[in-house]
CSV table of C-alpha atoms and ligand atoms in Angstrom, one decimal:
chain,number,residue,atom,x,y,z
A,15,UNK,CA,-25.4,-5.6,-0.7
A,16,UNK,CA,-25.2,-2.4,1.3
A,17,UNK,CA,-26.3,1.0,0.0
A,18,UNK,CA,-23.5,3.5,0.5
A,19,UNK,CA,-25.0,6.6,-1.3
A,20,UNK,CA,-27.8,7.4,-3.7
A,21,UNK,CA,-27.7,4.6,-6.4
A,22,UNK,CA,-24.4,3.2,-5.2
A,23,UNK,CA,-24.1,-0.2,-3.4
A,24,UNK,CA,-21.2,-2.0,-1.9
A,25,UNK,CA,-21.1,-5.7,-3.1
A,26,UNK,CA,-17.7,-6.6,-1.9
A,27,UNK,CA,-16.2,-9.3,0.3
A,28,UNK,CA,-14.8,-9.0,3.9
A,29,UNK,CA,-11.8,-11.2,4.3
A,30,UNK,CA,-11.2,-11.6,8.0
A,31,UNK,CA,-8.8,-14.5,7.6
A,32,UNK,CA,-6.1,-13.1,5.3
A,33,UNK,CA,-2.8,-12.5,7.0
A,34,UNK,CA,-0.5,-12.3,4.0
A,35,UNK,CA,-1.2,-10.5,0.8
A,36,UNK,CA,0.6,-10.2,-2.6
A,37,UNK,CA,1.7,-13.8,-2.0
A,38,UNK,CA,3.7,-13.5,1.2
A,39,UNK,CA,5.0,-10.0,0.6
A,40,UNK,CA,2.5,-7.9,2.7
A,41,UNK,CA,1.3,-8.6,6.2
A,42,UNK,CA,-2.4,-7.9,6.8
A,43,UNK,CA,-2.8,-8.1,10.5
A,44,UNK,CA,-6.3,-6.6,10.3
A,45,UNK,CA,-7.5,-8.7,7.3
A,46,UNK,CA,-8.7,-6.9,4.2
A,47,UNK,CA,-11.7,-6.3,2.1
A,48,UNK,CA,-12.2,-6.4,-1.7
A,49,UNK,CA,-14.7,-3.7,-2.4
A,50,UNK,CA,-16.8,-4.0,-5.5
A,51,UNK,CA,-19.6,-1.5,-6.3
A,52,UNK,CA,-22.9,-1.5,-8.2
A,53,UNK,CA,-24.3,1.7,-9.6
A,54,UNK,CA,-28.0,1.0,-10.0
A,55,UNK,CA,-29.6,3.5,-12.3
A,56,UNK,CA,-31.6,3.0,-15.6
A,57,UNK,CA,-28.4,1.1,-16.5
A,58,UNK,CA,-26.6,-1.0,-13.9
A,59,UNK,CA,-22.8,-0.8,-13.8
A,60,UNK,CA,-20.6,-3.1,-11.8
A,61,UNK,CA,-17.3,-1.4,-10.8
A,62,UNK,CA,-14.5,-4.0,-10.0
A,63,UNK,CA,-15.0,-7.5,-8.8
A,64,UNK,CA,-13.3,-9.4,-5.9
A,65,UNK,CA,-10.3,-11.7,-5.4
A,66,UNK,CA,-10.5,-15.1,-7.2
A,67,UNK,CA,-11.1,-17.4,-4.2
A,68,UNK,CA,-14.4,-15.6,-3.6
A,69,UNK,CA,-15.7,-15.6,-7.2
A,70,UNK,CA,-18.6,-18.1,-6.8
A,71,UNK,CA,-20.2,-16.4,-3.9
A,72,UNK,CA,-19.7,-13.0,-5.4
A,73,UNK,CA,-21.4,-13.9,-8.7
A,74,UNK,CA,-24.2,-15.8,-7.0
A,75,UNK,CA,-24.9,-12.8,-4.8
A,76,UNK,CA,-25.1,-10.5,-7.9
A,77,UNK,CA,-27.5,-12.9,-9.6
A,78,UNK,CA,-29.7,-13.0,-6.5
A,79,UNK,CA,-29.6,-9.2,-5.9
A,80,UNK,CA,-29.9,-7.7,-9.4
A,81,UNK,CA,-29.8,-10.5,-11.9
A,82,UNK,CA,-26.7,-10.9,-14.1
A,83,UNK,CA,-28.7,-10.2,-17.2
A,84,UNK,CA,-29.5,-6.7,-15.9
A,85,UNK,CA,-25.9,-5.6,-15.7
A,86,UNK,CA,-25.3,-3.2,-18.6
A,87,UNK,CA,-21.5,-2.7,-18.2
A,88,UNK,CA,-18.5,-3.8,-16.1
A,89,UNK,CA,-15.8,-1.3,-15.1
A,90,UNK,CA,-12.4,-2.7,-14.5
A,91,UNK,CA,-10.4,0.0,-12.7
A,92,UNK,CA,-7.4,-2.3,-12.2
A,93,UNK,CA,-6.6,-5.8,-13.3
A,94,UNK,CA,-4.7,-7.2,-10.3
A,95,UNK,CA,-6.3,-10.4,-9.1
A,96,UNK,CA,-7.7,-9.0,-5.9
A,97,UNK,CA,-10.0,-6.9,-8.0
A,98,UNK,CA,-10.3,-8.6,-11.4
A,99,UNK,CA,-10.0,-12.2,-10.1
A,100,UNK,CA,-13.7,-12.9,-10.5
A,101,UNK,CA,-13.9,-11.5,-14.0
A,102,UNK,CA,-13.6,-14.8,-15.9
A,103,UNK,CA,-16.3,-16.5,-13.9
A,104,UNK,CA,-18.6,-13.5,-14.3
A,105,UNK,CA,-18.0,-13.0,-18.0
A,106,UNK,CA,-18.6,-16.6,-18.8
A,107,UNK,CA,-22.2,-15.8,-17.8
A,108,UNK,CA,-22.5,-12.4,-19.5
A,109,UNK,CA,-19.9,-12.6,-22.3
A,110,UNK,CA,-21.2,-9.7,-24.4
A,111,UNK,CA,-21.5,-7.1,-21.7
A,112,UNK,CA,-19.0,-4.3,-22.4
A,113,UNK,CA,-15.9,-3.9,-20.2
A,114,UNK,CA,-14.7,-0.3,-19.6
A,115,UNK,CA,-11.0,-0.1,-18.8
A,116,UNK,CA,-7.8,1.7,-19.8
A,117,UNK,CA,-5.8,0.6,-22.9
A,118,UNK,CA,-3.3,-1.1,-20.5
A,119,UNK,CA,-6.2,-2.6,-18.7
A,120,UNK,CA,-7.5,-4.3,-21.9
A,121,UNK,CA,-4.0,-5.6,-22.7
A,122,UNK,CA,-3.6,-7.0,-19.1
A,123,UNK,CA,-7.0,-8.6,-19.0
A,124,UNK,CA,-6.1,-10.4,-22.2
A,125,UNK,CA,-2.8,-11.5,-20.8
A,126,UNK,CA,-4.4,-12.7,-17.5
A,127,UNK,CA,-7.5,-14.4,-18.9
A,128,UNK,CA,-6.6,-15.1,-22.5
A,129,UNK,CA,-10.0,-14.0,-23.6
A,130,UNK,CA,-11.2,-11.2,-26.0
A,131,UNK,CA,-14.2,-9.7,-24.4
A,132,UNK,CA,-16.1,-6.5,-25.5
A,133,UNK,CA,-13.6,-3.9,-24.4
A,134,UNK,CA,-14.4,-0.2,-24.3
A,135,UNK,CA,-11.1,1.5,-23.9
A,136,UNK,CA,-11.4,4.8,-22.0
A,137,UNK,CA,-9.1,7.7,-21.0
A,138,UNK,CA,-9.3,10.5,-18.5
A,139,UNK,CA,-12.5,12.6,-19.1
A,140,UNK,CA,-14.4,9.9,-21.0
A,141,UNK,CA,-17.8,9.1,-19.5
A,142,UNK,CA,-20.9,6.9,-19.8
A,143,UNK,CA,-24.4,7.9,-18.9
A,144,UNK,CA,-26.4,5.5,-16.7
A,145,UNK,CA,-29.5,7.6,-16.3
A,146,UNK,CA,-29.5,10.2,-13.6
A,147,UNK,CA,-25.8,9.4,-12.9
A,148,UNK,CA,-22.8,9.4,-15.1
A,149,UNK,CA,-19.5,7.5,-14.8
A,150,UNK,CA,-16.4,9.7,-15.5
A,151,UNK,CA,-13.1,7.9,-15.8
A,152,UNK,CA,-9.8,9.2,-14.5
A,153,UNK,CA,-6.6,7.3,-15.5
A,154,UNK,CA,-4.3,6.7,-12.5
A,155,UNK,CA,-1.3,5.4,-14.5
A,156,UNK,CA,1.3,3.8,-12.2
A,157,UNK,CA,-0.8,4.3,-9.1
A,158,UNK,CA,0.1,1.7,-8.7
A,159,UNK,CA,0.0,-0.3,-12.0
A,160,UNK,CA,0.1,0.9,-15.6
A,161,UNK,CA,-3.6,0.1,-16.0
A,162,UNK,CA,-4.9,1.7,-12.8
A,163,UNK,CA,-7.9,4.0,-13.1
A,164,UNK,CA,-10.6,5.6,-10.9
A,165,UNK,CA,-14.2,6.0,-11.7
A,166,UNK,CA,-16.1,9.1,-10.5
A,167,UNK,CA,-19.9,8.8,-10.2
A,168,UNK,CA,-21.3,12.2,-11.2
A,169,UNK,CA,-24.7,12.8,-9.6
A,170,UNK,CA,-23.8,10.9,-6.5
A,171,UNK,CA,-20.4,12.6,-6.4
A,172,UNK,CA,-18.5,9.5,-5.3
A,173,UNK,CA,-15.0,8.7,-6.3
A,174,UNK,CA,-14.4,4.9,-6.7
A,175,UNK,CA,-10.7,5.2,-6.4
A,176,UNK,CA,-9.6,1.6,-6.5
A,177,UNK,CA,-6.3,1.0,-4.6
A,178,UNK,CA,-5.6,4.6,-4.0
A,179,UNK,CA,-6.7,5.8,-0.5
A,180,UNK,CA,-7.3,2.1,0.5
A,181,UNK,CA,-6.2,0.2,3.6
A,182,UNK,CA,-5.9,-3.5,4.4
A,183,UNK,CA,-8.4,-3.3,7.2
A,184,UNK,CA,-11.6,-5.2,7.7
A,185,UNK,CA,-14.2,-4.0,10.2
A,186,UNK,CA,-17.8,-4.7,11.1
A,187,UNK,CA,-18.3,-1.2,9.7
A,188,UNK,CA,-17.9,0.3,6.2
A,189,UNK,CA,-17.3,4.0,6.9
A,190,UNK,CA,-14.4,6.0,8.3
A,191,UNK,CA,-16.5,7.8,11.0
A,192,UNK,CA,-17.5,4.4,12.5
A,193,UNK,CA,-14.0,2.9,13.2
A,194,UNK,CA,-11.1,3.5,15.5
A,195,UNK,CA,-9.1,6.3,13.9
A,196,UNK,CA,-5.7,5.0,15.1
A,197,UNK,CA,-6.3,1.6,13.5
A,198,UNK,CA,-7.6,3.2,10.3
A,199,UNK,CA,-4.6,5.6,9.9
A,200,UNK,CA,-2.1,2.9,10.9
A,201,UNK,CA,-3.4,0.7,8.1
A,202,UNK,CA,-3.6,3.7,5.6
A,203,UNK,CA,0.0,4.8,6.2
A,204,UNK,CA,1.3,1.2,6.1
A,205,UNK,CA,-0.5,0.8,2.8
A,206,UNK,CA,1.0,4.0,1.4
A,207,UNK,CA,4.5,3.2,2.7
A,208,UNK,CA,4.7,-0.3,1.4
A,209,UNK,CA,2.9,0.1,-1.9
A,210,UNK,CA,2.8,3.7,-3.1
A,211,UNK,CA,6.2,5.1,-1.9
A,212,UNK,CA,8.0,4.5,-5.2
A,213,UNK,CA,5.3,6.5,-7.0
A,214,UNK,CA,5.2,9.6,-4.7
A,215,UNK,CA,6.1,12.0,-7.4
A,216,UNK,CA,3.3,10.7,-9.5
A,217,UNK,CA,0.9,10.8,-6.5
A,218,UNK,CA,1.6,14.6,-6.1
A,219,UNK,CA,0.9,15.3,-9.8
A,220,UNK,CA,-2.2,13.1,-9.9
A,221,UNK,CA,-3.7,14.6,-6.8
A,222,UNK,CA,-3.3,18.0,-8.4
A,223,UNK,CA,-4.9,16.8,-11.6
A,224,UNK,CA,-7.9,15.4,-9.7
A,225,UNK,CA,-8.4,18.5,-7.7
A,226,UNK,CA,-8.0,20.6,-10.9
A,227,UNK,CA,-11.0,18.7,-12.4
A,228,UNK,CA,-13.1,20.5,-9.8
A,229,UNK,CA,-15.2,17.4,-9.1
A,230,UNK,CA,-17.4,17.7,-6.1
A,231,UNK,CA,-16.2,14.7,-4.0
A,232,UNK,CA,-18.7,13.8,-1.2
A,233,UNK,CA,-17.3,10.3,-0.7
A,234,UNK,CA,-14.2,8.3,-1.6
A,235,UNK,CA,-14.7,4.6,-1.9
A,236,UNK,CA,-11.5,2.6,-2.4
A,237,UNK,CA,-11.2,-1.0,-3.3
A,238,UNK,CA,-9.8,-2.1,0.1
A,239,UNK,CA,-10.9,-1.2,3.6
A,240,UNK,CA,-13.0,1.6,4.9
A,241,UNK,CA,-14.9,4.1,2.8
A,242,UNK,CA,-14.2,7.8,3.4
A,243,UNK,CA,-17.5,9.6,3.9
A,244,UNK,CA,-16.7,11.9,6.8
A,245,UNK,CA,-14.5,14.7,5.4
A,246,UNK,CA,-13.4,12.5,2.5
A,247,UNK,CA,-10.7,14.9,1.4
A,248,UNK,CA,-8.8,14.3,4.6
A,249,UNK,CA,-7.2,11.2,3.0
A,250,UNK,CA,-6.3,13.2,-0.1
A,251,UNK,CA,-4.6,15.8,2.1
A,252,UNK,CA,-2.8,13.0,3.9
A,253,UNK,CA,-1.6,11.5,0.6
A,254,UNK,CA,-0.4,15.0,-0.4
A,255,UNK,CA,1.6,15.1,2.8
A,256,UNK,CA,2.9,11.6,2.5
A,257,UNK,CA,4.0,12.1,-1.1
A,258,UNK,CA,6.0,15.1,-0.1
A,259,UNK,CA,9.1,13.3,1.3
A,260,UNK,CA,7.3,12.9,4.6
A,261,UNK,CA,9.0,12.1,7.9
A,262,UNK,CA,8.3,12.5,11.6
A,263,UNK,CA,11.9,13.3,12.6
A,264,UNK,CA,12.5,9.9,14.2
A,265,UNK,CA,15.4,7.5,13.5
A,266,UNK,CA,14.8,3.8,12.9
A,267,UNK,CA,17.6,1.7,14.3
A,268,UNK,CA,17.1,-1.6,12.5
A,269,UNK,CA,19.3,-4.6,13.3
A,270,UNK,CA,19.6,-8.3,13.6
A,271,UNK,CA,22.1,-10.1,15.9
A,272,UNK,CA,23.5,-13.6,16.3
A,273,UNK,CA,24.8,-13.6,19.9
A,274,UNK,CA,23.7,-10.2,21.1
A,275,UNK,CA,26.7,-8.0,20.3
A,276,UNK,CA,25.1,-6.1,17.4
A,277,UNK,CA,22.0,-5.7,19.6
A,278,UNK,CA,24.2,-4.1,22.3
A,279,UNK,CA,25.5,-1.7,19.7
A,280,UNK,CA,22.0,-0.9,18.6
A,281,UNK,CA,21.0,0.0,22.1
A,282,UNK,CA,24.0,2.2,22.6
A,283,UNK,CA,23.4,4.0,19.3
A,284,UNK,CA,19.8,4.6,20.3
A,285,UNK,CA,21.0,6.0,23.6
A,286,UNK,CA,23.3,8.4,21.7
A,287,UNK,CA,20.3,9.6,19.6
A,288,UNK,CA,18.2,10.1,22.7
A,289,UNK,CA,21.0,12.0,24.4
A,290,UNK,CA,20.6,14.6,21.7
A,291,UNK,CA,16.8,14.6,21.9
A,292,UNK,CA,16.1,12.5,18.8
A,293,UNK,CA,13.4,9.8,19.1
A,294,UNK,CA,14.9,6.4,18.2
A,295,UNK,CA,12.8,3.3,17.3
A,296,UNK,CA,14.6,0.0,17.9
A,297,UNK,CA,13.5,-2.6,15.4
A,298,UNK,CA,14.9,-6.1,15.5
A,299,UNK,CA,14.4,-7.2,11.9
A,300,UNK,CA,14.8,-10.9,12.8
A,301,UNK,CA,11.8,-10.7,15.2
A,302,UNK,CA,9.6,-8.0,13.6
A,303,UNK,CA,7.2,-7.8,10.7
A,304,UNK,CA,9.0,-6.4,7.8
A,305,UNK,CA,6.1,-4.3,6.5
A,306,UNK,CA,5.7,-2.8,9.9
A,307,UNK,CA,9.4,-1.9,9.8
A,308,UNK,CA,9.0,-0.4,6.4
A,309,UNK,CA,6.2,1.8,7.8
A,310,UNK,CA,8.7,3.0,10.4
A,311,UNK,CA,11.3,3.7,7.8
A,312,UNK,CA,8.7,5.7,5.9
A,313,UNK,CA,8.1,7.8,9.0
A,314,UNK,CA,11.8,8.2,9.9
A,315,UNK,CA,14.2,10.9,8.9
A,316,UNK,CA,17.1,8.6,9.6
A,317,UNK,CA,17.7,4.9,9.0
A,318,UNK,CA,20.6,3.2,10.8
A,319,UNK,CA,21.0,-0.5,9.9
A,320,UNK,CA,23.1,-3.1,11.6
A,321,UNK,CA,23.9,-6.8,11.2
A,322,UNK,CA,26.5,-9.3,12.4
A,323,UNK,CA,28.8,-10.5,9.7
A,324,UNK,CA,28.1,-14.1,8.6
A,325,UNK,CA,30.0,-15.9,5.8
A,326,UNK,CA,31.4,-12.6,4.6
A,327,UNK,CA,27.9,-11.2,4.3
A,328,UNK,CA,24.9,-10.1,6.4
A,329,UNK,CA,22.1,-11.9,8.1
A,330,UNK,CA,19.3,-12.9,5.8
A,331,UNK,CA,16.6,-10.9,7.6
A,332,UNK,CA,18.6,-7.8,7.1
A,333,UNK,CA,19.3,-8.6,3.5
A,334,UNK,CA,15.6,-9.0,2.8
A,335,UNK,CA,14.7,-5.7,4.4
A,336,UNK,CA,17.5,-3.9,2.5
A,337,UNK,CA,16.1,-5.3,-0.7
A,338,UNK,CA,12.6,-3.9,0.2
A,339,UNK,CA,14.1,-0.5,1.1
A,340,UNK,CA,15.9,-0.5,-2.3
A,341,UNK,CA,12.7,-1.2,-4.2
A,342,UNK,CA,10.7,1.4,-2.5
A,343,UNK,CA,13.1,4.3,-3.3
A,344,UNK,CA,12.6,6.4,-0.2
A,345,UNK,CA,13.5,10.1,-0.6
A,346,UNK,CA,15.1,12.5,1.8
A,347,UNK,CA,16.4,10.0,4.3
A,348,UNK,CA,19.8,9.9,6.0
A,349,UNK,CA,21.5,6.6,6.8
A,350,UNK,CA,24.4,4.8,8.5
A,351,UNK,CA,25.5,1.2,9.3
A,352,UNK,CA,26.9,-0.8,12.2
A,353,UNK,CA,27.6,-4.4,13.2
A,354,UNK,CA,29.7,-6.8,15.1
A,355,UNK,CA,32.0,-9.4,13.6
A,356,UNK,CA,34.4,-12.2,14.4
A,357,UNK,CA,37.2,-12.2,11.8
A,358,UNK,CA,36.3,-10.8,8.4
A,359,UNK,CA,33.7,-8.0,9.2
A,360,UNK,CA,32.1,-7.2,5.8
A,361,UNK,CA,28.6,-6.4,7.1
A,362,UNK,CA,29.0,-2.7,7.7
A,363,UNK,CA,30.4,-2.0,4.3
A,364,UNK,CA,27.7,-4.2,2.6
A,365,UNK,CA,24.9,-2.3,4.4
A,366,UNK,CA,26.4,1.0,3.6
A,367,UNK,CA,26.6,0.3,-0.1
A,368,UNK,CA,23.0,-1.0,-0.1
A,369,UNK,CA,21.8,2.2,1.6
A,370,UNK,CA,23.6,4.3,-1.0
A,371,UNK,CA,22.1,2.3,-3.9
A,372,UNK,CA,18.7,2.9,-2.3
A,373,UNK,CA,19.1,6.6,-2.5
A,374,UNK,CA,19.7,7.1,1.2
A,375,UNK,CA,22.4,9.6,2.0
A,376,UNK,CA,25.0,7.9,4.1
A,377,UNK,CA,26.2,10.7,6.4
A,378,UNK,CA,29.0,8.9,8.3
A,379,UNK,CA,31.3,5.9,8.1
A,380,UNK,CA,29.8,2.8,9.6
A,381,UNK,CA,31.0,1.5,13.0
A,382,UNK,CA,32.0,-2.1,13.6
A,383,UNK,CA,33.2,-4.0,16.7
A,384,UNK,CA,35.0,-7.3,16.9
A,385,UNK,CA,33.2,-9.9,19.1
A,386,UNK,CA,31.5,-8.5,22.2
A,387,UNK,CA,31.8,-4.8,22.7
A,388,UNK,CA,33.4,-3.5,26.0
A,389,UNK,CA,32.0,-0.5,27.8
A,390,UNK,CA,34.4,1.8,25.9
A,391,UNK,CA,33.2,0.3,22.7
A,392,UNK,CA,29.6,1.0,23.7
A,393,UNK,CA,30.6,4.6,24.5
A,394,UNK,CA,31.9,4.8,20.9
A,395,UNK,CA,28.5,3.6,19.7
A,396,UNK,CA,26.8,6.1,21.8
A,397,UNK,CA,29.0,8.8,20.3
A,398,UNK,CA,28.1,7.4,16.9
A,399,UNK,CA,24.4,7.9,17.6
A,400,UNK,CA,25.1,11.5,18.9
A,401,UNK,CA,27.0,12.3,15.8
A,402,UNK,CA,24.2,11.0,13.6
A,403,UNK,CA,21.7,13.1,15.5
A,404,UNK,CA,23.8,16.1,14.7
A,405,UNK,CA,23.4,15.4,11.0
A,406,UNK,CA,19.6,15.4,11.1
B,508,LIG,FE1,-3.2,-3.4,-7.0
B,508,LIG,FE2,-5.5,-4.1,-4.6
B,508,LIG,O1,-4.5,-4.4,-6.1
C-alpha cells in the first residue's frame, strides 16, 4: 500500500511478466499494472480491483492493511476482468457492502459473476461523502466500454480515471516525473492508438465535458501504468490532440513478402516518398509486432500496404493487420496498395478494397509486378511513391 496523495493509497499489482493482453491481442513489451485505490477517510472506499489471477494476494493485502470489514463501499469504474476480476473473491467476504457503478456496470457485473450484490447505480454528478473527501462520479460511456466511469476525489482533487490516460507500463516508480518520458509516451500513444482510436469523437466531447465541470485536477491516476502528478493535464491535452485526427506527416509502408519481390517494391516506394521529402517507415508485418505497427499507422498521414498474392488472396499477416485497421476506424488517412504475383495477382485489389472499407481514402490505383521486378519496374515503384507524396 503506497500513499499517493492525502487520504488516497495505491493498492494495485505490478505485473512484470505479462507480454500479451486482451488474450493475445495486445503486446505489452513493458508489462502492465492493475491500479486499485483506497480512499481512507471516516469511510473507506475501494476503487477498482485487480486482474483475476492476482485476486488472493490482493484481498489478503486489503485484509492485512485495513481489514475488509472496514471497507464501506466498493467503486467499480469498469467491469473488464483486469479491473473487476477480483470482485467475486472480495465480495464473498463482504457481500453486503454497496457497489457503486453505472447502470451498464451493474448489468455487466451480473452477466460476468451471476450474482446480485448491493448495487448503487450512479450517473455523472452523483457523489458520496466519505468524511473530509467526497467521491464524484463521471460516466465515461464507450471510453472504452458502455460501463466505463471515472471517480473524482473532491478534497484530494484526484481523478481516478480508470482506463483513460493509462499505459501498459510497469516501472519501479509510480509517478510520471520519475520515469523515462520517451518510454512513458511510447506506451501512452500505443494504448490510445490500439484501444481508443475508434472512440476519438467521443474522447473530444468527454474531455470538454470534464473540463467544463471545472474540477481542480491535481493528479490523474489511471488503472494502468504511471500516475500523472507532474502537470497532470499534459495527458489530457495529448488526448485532445490525438483525438483530433492526429498525424505526424509520415507514411507507413507496410508489407509482407514470400520471396522478396514485394519487399523490393516496398523499398522502392519508400525511396520515392523520400525523394519528395516525406518520411517513410518500412514495416514488415510478417516480422513486426502488430500493435507497434498500428501505433505507426496512428502516427502516419499515409498508409501504403503491400502483399504477395497467394491462393488468389493475401498473406495472412497482412490480412490480420488489415482487419485491425478496419476495426480501429482511423480518420484522415490516405492509402494505396502494391504487391508482386506469379499468375493471378489479386492482392493489390483486395488490399485496396479493404483500405476503402476502413475509411482510408485510396488516392491512386495500386501497383503490381509479376515475379521479380526489374530495374525499370522498381523505377515505376519509385514513381508510385513520389506520386503518393504529391497527394499528401
Ligand atoms: Fe478496459 Fe483495462 O480494461
